[in-house]
PDB file of C-alpha atoms in Angstrom:
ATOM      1  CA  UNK B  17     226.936 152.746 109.145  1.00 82.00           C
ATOM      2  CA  UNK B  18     225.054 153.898 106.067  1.00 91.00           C
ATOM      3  CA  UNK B  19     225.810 156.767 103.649  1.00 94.00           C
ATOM      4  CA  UNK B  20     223.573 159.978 103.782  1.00 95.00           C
ATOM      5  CA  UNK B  21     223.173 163.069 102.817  1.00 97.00           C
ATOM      6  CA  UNK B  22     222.481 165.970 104.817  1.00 97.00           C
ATOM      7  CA  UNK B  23     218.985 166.809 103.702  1.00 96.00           C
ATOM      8  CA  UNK B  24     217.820 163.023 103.918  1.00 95.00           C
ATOM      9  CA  UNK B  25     219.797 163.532 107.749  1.00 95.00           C
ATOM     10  CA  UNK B  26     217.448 166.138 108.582  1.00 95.00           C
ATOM     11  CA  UNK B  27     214.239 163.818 107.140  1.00 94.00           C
ATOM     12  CA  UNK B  28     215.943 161.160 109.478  1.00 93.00           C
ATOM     13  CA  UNK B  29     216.556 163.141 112.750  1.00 94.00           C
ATOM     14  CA  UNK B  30     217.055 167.027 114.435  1.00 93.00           C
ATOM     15  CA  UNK B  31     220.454 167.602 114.724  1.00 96.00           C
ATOM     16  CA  UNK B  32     222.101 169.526 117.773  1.00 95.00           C
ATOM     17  CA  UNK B  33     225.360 170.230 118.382  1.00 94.00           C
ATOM     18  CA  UNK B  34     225.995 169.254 121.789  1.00 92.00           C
ATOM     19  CA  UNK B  35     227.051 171.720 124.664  1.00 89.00           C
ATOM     20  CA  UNK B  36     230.747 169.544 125.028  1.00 86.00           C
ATOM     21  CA  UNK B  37     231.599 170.692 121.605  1.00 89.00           C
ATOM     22  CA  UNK B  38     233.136 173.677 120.991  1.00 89.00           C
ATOM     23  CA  UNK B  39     232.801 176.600 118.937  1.00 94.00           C
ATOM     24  CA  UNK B  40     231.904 176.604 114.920  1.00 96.00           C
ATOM     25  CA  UNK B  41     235.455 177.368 113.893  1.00 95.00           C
ATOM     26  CA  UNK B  42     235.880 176.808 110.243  1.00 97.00           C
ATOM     27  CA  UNK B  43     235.266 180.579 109.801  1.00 97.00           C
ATOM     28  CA  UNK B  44     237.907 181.488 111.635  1.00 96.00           C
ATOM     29  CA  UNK B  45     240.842 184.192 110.530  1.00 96.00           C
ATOM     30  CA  UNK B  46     243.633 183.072 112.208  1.00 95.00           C
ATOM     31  CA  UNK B  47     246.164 180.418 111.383  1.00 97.00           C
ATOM     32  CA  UNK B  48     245.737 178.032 108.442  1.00 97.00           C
ATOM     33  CA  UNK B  49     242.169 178.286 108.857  1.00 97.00           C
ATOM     34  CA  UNK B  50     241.340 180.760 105.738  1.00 98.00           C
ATOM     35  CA  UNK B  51     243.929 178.447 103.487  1.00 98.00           C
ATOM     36  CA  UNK B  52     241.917 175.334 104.588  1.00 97.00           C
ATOM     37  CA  UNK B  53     238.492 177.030 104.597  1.00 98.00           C
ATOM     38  CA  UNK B  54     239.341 177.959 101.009  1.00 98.00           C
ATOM     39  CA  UNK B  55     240.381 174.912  99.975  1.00 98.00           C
ATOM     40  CA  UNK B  56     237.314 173.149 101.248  1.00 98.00           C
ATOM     41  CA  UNK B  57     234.788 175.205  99.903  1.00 98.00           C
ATOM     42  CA  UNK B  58     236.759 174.748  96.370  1.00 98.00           C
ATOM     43  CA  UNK B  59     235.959 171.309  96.686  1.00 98.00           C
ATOM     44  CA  UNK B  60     232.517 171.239  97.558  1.00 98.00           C
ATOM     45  CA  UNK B  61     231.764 174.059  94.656  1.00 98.00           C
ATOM     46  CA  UNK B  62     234.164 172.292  92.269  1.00 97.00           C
ATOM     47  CA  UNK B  63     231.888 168.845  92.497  1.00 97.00           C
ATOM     48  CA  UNK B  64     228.551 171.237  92.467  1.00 97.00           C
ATOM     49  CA  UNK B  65     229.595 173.106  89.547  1.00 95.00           C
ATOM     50  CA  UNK B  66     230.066 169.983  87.459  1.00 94.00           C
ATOM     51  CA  UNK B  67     226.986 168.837  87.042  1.00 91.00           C
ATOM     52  CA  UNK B  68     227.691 165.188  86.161  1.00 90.00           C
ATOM     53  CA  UNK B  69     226.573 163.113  89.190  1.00 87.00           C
ATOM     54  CA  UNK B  70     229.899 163.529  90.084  1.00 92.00           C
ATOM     55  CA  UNK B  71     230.120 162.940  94.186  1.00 96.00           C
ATOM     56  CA  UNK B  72     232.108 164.243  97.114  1.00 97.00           C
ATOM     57  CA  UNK B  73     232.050 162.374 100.377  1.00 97.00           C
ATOM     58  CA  UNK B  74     232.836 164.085 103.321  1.00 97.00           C
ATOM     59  CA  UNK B  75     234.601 161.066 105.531  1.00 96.00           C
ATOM     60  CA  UNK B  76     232.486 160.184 108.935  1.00 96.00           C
ATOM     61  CA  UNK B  77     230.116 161.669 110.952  1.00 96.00           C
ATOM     62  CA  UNK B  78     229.064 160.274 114.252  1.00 95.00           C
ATOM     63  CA  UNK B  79     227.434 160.688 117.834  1.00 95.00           C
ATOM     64  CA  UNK B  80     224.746 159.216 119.346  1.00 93.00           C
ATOM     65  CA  UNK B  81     220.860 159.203 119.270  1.00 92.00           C
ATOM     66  CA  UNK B  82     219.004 161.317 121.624  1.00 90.00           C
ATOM     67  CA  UNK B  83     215.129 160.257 122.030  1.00 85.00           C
ATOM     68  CA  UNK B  84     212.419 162.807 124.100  1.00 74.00           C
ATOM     69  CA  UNK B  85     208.333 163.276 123.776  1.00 66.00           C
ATOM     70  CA  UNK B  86     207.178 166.853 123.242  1.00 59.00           C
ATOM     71  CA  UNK B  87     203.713 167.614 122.969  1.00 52.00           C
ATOM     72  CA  UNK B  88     202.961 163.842 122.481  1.00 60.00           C
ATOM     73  CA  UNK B  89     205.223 163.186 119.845  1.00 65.00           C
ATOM     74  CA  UNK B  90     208.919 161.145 119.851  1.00 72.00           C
ATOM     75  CA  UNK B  91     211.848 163.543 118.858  1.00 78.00           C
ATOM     76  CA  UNK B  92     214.849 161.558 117.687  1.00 90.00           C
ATOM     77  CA  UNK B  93     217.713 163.810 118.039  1.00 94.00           C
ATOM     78  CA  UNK B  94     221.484 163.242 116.227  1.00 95.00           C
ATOM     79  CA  UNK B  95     224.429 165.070 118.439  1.00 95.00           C
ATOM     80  CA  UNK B  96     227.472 164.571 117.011  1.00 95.00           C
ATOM     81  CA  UNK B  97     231.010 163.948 118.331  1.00 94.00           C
ATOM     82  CA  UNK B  98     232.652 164.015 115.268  1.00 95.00           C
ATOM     83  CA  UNK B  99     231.368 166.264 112.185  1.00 95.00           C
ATOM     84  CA  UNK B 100     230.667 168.926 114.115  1.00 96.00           C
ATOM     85  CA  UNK B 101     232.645 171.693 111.793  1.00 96.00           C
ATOM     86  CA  UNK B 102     231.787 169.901 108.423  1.00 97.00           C
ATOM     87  CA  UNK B 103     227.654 169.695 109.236  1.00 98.00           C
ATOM     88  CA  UNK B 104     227.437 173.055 110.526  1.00 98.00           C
ATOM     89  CA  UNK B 105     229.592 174.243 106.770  1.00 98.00           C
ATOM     90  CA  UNK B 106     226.849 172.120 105.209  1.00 98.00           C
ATOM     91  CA  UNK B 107     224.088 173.229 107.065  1.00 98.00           C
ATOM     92  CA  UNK B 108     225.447 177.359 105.716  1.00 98.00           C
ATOM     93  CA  UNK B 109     226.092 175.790 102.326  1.00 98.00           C
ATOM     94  CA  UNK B 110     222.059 174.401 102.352  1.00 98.00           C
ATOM     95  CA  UNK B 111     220.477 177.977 103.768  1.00 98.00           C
ATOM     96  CA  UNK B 112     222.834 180.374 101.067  1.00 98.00           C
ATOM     97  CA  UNK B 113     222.061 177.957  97.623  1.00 98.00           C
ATOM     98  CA  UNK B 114     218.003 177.692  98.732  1.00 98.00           C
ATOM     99  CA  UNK B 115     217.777 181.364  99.722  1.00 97.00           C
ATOM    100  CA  UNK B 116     219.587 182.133  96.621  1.00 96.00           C
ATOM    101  CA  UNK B 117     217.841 179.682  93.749  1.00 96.00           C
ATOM    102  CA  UNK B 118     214.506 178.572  95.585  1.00 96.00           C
ATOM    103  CA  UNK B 119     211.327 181.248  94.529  1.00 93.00           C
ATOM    104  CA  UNK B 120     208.759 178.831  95.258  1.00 95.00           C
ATOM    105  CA  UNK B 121     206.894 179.792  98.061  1.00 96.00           C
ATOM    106  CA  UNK B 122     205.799 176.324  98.940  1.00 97.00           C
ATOM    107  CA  UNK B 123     208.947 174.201  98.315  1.00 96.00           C
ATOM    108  CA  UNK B 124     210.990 177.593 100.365  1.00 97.00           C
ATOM    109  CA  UNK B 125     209.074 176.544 103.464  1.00 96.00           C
ATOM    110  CA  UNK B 126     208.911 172.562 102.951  1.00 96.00           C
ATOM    111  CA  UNK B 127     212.738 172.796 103.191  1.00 97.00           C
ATOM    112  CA  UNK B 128     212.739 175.754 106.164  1.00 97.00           C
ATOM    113  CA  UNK B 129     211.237 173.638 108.056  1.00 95.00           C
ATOM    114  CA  UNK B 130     214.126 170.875 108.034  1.00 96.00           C
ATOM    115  CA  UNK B 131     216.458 173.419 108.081  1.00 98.00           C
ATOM    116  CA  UNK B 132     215.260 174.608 111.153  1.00 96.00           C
ATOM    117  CA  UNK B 133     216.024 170.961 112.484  1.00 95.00           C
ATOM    118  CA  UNK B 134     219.515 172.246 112.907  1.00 97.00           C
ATOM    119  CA  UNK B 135     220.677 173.826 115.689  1.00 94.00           C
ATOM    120  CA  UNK B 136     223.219 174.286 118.639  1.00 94.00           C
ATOM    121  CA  UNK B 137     223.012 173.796 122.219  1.00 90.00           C
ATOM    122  CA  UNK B 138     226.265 175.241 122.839  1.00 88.00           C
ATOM    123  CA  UNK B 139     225.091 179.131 123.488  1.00 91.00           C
ATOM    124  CA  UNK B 140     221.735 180.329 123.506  1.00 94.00           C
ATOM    125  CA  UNK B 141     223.020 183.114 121.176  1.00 96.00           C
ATOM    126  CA  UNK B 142     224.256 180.624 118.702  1.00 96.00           C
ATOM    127  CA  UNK B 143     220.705 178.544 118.734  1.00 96.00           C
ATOM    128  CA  UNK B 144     218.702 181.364 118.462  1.00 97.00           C
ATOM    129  CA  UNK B 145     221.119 182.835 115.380  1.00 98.00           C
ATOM    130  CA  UNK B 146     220.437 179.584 113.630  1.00 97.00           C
ATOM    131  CA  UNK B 147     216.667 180.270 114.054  1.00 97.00           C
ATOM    132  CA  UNK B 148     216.689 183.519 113.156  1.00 98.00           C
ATOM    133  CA  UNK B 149     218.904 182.951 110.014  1.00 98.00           C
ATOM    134  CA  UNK B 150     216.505 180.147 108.748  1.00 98.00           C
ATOM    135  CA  UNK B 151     213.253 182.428 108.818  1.00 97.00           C
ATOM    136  CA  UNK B 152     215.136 185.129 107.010  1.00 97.00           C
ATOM    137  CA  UNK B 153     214.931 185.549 103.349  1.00 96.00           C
ATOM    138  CA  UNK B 154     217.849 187.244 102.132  1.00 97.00           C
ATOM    139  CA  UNK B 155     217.287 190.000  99.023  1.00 95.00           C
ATOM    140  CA  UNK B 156     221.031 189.898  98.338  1.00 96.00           C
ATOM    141  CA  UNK B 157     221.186 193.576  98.088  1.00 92.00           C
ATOM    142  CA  UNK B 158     224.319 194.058 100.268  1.00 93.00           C
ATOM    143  CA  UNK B 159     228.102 194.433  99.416  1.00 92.00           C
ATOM    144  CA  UNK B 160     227.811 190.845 101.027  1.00 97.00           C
ATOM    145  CA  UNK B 161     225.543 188.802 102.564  1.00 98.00           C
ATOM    146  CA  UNK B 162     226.569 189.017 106.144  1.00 98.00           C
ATOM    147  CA  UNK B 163     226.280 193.006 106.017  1.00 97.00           C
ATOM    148  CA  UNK B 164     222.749 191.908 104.653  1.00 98.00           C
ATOM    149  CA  UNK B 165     222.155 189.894 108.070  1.00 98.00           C
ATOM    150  CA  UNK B 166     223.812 192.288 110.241  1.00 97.00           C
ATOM    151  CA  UNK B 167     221.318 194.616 109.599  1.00 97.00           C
ATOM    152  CA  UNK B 168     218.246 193.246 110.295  1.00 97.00           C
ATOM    153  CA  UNK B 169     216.515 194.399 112.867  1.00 97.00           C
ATOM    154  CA  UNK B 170     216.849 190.762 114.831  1.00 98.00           C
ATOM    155  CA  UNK B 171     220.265 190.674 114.613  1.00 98.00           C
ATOM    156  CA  UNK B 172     221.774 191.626 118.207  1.00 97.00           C
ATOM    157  CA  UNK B 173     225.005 193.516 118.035  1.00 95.00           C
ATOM    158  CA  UNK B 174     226.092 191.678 121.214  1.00 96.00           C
ATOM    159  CA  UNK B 175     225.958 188.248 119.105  1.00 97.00           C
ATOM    160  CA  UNK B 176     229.000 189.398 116.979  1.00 94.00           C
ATOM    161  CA  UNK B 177     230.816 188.744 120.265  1.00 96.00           C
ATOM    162  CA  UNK B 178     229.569 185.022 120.223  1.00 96.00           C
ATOM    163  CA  UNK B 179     232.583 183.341 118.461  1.00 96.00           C
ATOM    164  CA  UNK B 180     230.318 180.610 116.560  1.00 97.00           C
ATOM    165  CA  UNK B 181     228.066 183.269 115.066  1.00 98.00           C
ATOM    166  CA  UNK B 182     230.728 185.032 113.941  1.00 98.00           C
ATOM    167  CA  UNK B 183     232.555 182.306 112.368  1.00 98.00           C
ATOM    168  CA  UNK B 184     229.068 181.644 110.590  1.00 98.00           C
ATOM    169  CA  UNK B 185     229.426 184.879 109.274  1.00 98.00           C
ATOM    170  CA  UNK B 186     232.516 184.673 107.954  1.00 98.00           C
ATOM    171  CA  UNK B 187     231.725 181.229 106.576  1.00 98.00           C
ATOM    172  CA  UNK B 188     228.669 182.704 104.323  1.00 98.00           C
ATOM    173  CA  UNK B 189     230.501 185.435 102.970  1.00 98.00           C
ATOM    174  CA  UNK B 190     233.382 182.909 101.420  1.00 98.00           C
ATOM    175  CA  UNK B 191     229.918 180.822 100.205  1.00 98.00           C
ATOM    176  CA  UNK B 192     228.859 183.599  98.410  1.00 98.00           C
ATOM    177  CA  UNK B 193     232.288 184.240  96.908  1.00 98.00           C
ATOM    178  CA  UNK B 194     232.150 180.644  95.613  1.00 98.00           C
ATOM    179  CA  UNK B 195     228.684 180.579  94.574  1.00 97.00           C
ATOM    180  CA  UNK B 196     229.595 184.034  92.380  1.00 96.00           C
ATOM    181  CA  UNK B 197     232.634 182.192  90.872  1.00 96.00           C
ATOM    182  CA  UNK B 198     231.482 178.801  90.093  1.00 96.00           C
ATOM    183  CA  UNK B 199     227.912 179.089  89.683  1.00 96.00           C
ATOM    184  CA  UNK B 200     227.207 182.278  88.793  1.00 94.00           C
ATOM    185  CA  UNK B 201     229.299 182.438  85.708  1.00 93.00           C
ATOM    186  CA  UNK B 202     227.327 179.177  84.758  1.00 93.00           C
ATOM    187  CA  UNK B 203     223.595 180.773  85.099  1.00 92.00           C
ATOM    188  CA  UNK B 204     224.245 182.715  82.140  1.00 85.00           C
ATOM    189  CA  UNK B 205     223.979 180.100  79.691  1.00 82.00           C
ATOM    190  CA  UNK B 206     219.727 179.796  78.874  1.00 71.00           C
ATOM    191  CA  UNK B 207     217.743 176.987  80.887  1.00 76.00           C
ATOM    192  CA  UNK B 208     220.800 175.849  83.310  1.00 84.00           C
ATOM    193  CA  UNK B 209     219.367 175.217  86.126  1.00 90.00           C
ATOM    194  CA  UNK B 210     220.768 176.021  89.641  1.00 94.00           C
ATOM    195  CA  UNK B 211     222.373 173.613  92.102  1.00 96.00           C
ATOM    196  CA  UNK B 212     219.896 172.283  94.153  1.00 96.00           C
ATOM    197  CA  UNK B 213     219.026 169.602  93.229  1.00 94.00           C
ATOM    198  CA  UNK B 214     222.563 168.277  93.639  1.00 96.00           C
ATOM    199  CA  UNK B 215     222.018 169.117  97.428  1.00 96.00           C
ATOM    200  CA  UNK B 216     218.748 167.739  97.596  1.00 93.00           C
ATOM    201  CA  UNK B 217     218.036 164.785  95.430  1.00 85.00           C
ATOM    202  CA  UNK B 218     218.938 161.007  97.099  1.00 83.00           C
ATOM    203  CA  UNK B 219     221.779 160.827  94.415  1.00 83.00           C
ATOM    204  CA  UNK B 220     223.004 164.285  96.244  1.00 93.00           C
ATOM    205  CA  UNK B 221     226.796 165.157  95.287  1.00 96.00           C
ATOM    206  CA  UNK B 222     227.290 166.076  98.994  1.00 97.00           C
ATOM    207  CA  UNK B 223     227.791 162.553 100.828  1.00 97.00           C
ATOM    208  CA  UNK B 224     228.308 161.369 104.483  1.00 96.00           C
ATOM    209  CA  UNK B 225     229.469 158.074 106.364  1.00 96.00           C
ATOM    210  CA  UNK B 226     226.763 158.377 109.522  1.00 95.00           C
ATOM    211  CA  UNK B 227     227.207 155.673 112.112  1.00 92.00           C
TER     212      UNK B 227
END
């Protein structure tokens, strides 16, 4: 077991969520899902916001190891059985604050290409989504950002019907309602920086157990 965050996961290995798991669902409508959706995104921004090395850990995370040669070279690949929901929240949390705060060209792709270590196996239309939402730069000029992804012109209208993508689009609107109310309000005041580094660094406020 060793504690991690997701960033220095994606240094360590690709993750891909498994075809036996099932569907992203933590952007769900139905049920308690929006009350606990809420909640958890309160916490993660709540921790962010404050600045202070303060840390949230996010419980365990585990699977098993995967290893493959492509062209040459070993792949070491993470699936998880547990963690599933919480990565793939992570993983939206990552894309939205780096799309949002990240202008340099250089350090924009150095982290893209991690990113893009992130995928599912579970639907084509769900792996390729993840792609296609990684090479995208949004220009936040939408009411929200997943009208913003909706309409570009490699979004398939046929993928609203996969119920991970969806959920994923759900999930980043409710990320950018957070962002706007605990960050946002913070940018304001001259030379505060954005949020992430708190993502990024090794002393990251977003923690895992990974065994």
């Amino acid at each position: 077991m060793k504690t991690i965050n997701f960033i220095k996961l994606l240094k360590d290995y690709k993750i891909v969520i498994p075809p036996i798991q099932r569907d992203y669902a933590q952007g769900r409508q139905t049920g308690k899902i929006p009350y606990i959706r809420n909640r958890f995104l309160n916490e993660i921004f709540n921790v962010l916001s404050q600045r202070n090395g303060s840390v949230l850990n996010l419980d365990f995370i585990y699977g098993f190891i995967a290893k493959d040669e492509r062209y040459g070279k070993e792949l070491v690949t993470f699936k998880p059985l547990d963690g599933q929901q919480r990565l793939t929240t992570v993983f939206l949390i990552h894309w939205f604050v780096l799309s949002k705060e990240i202008k340099d060209e250089a350090k924009l792709q150095e982290m893209k290409t991690l990113l893009y270590d992130f995928s599912y196996a579970t639907r084509n239309s769900s792996s390729d989504f993840c792609e296609k939402l990684v090479e995208y730069r949004p220009i936040f000029n939408f009411e929200s950002i997943s009208k913003e992804i909706e309409d570009q012109p490699w979004f398939y209208s046929s993928w609203k019907s996969d119920p991970t993508i969806d959920s994923m689009l759900i999930m980043l609107d409710a990320i950018q309602k957070k962002y706007s109310e605990y960050i946002e309000p913070q940018l304001s005041i001259k030379d505060l920086p954005g949020i992430w580094q708190y993502l990024e660094d090794d002393s990251s406020s977003i923690i895992f157990h990974l065994l």
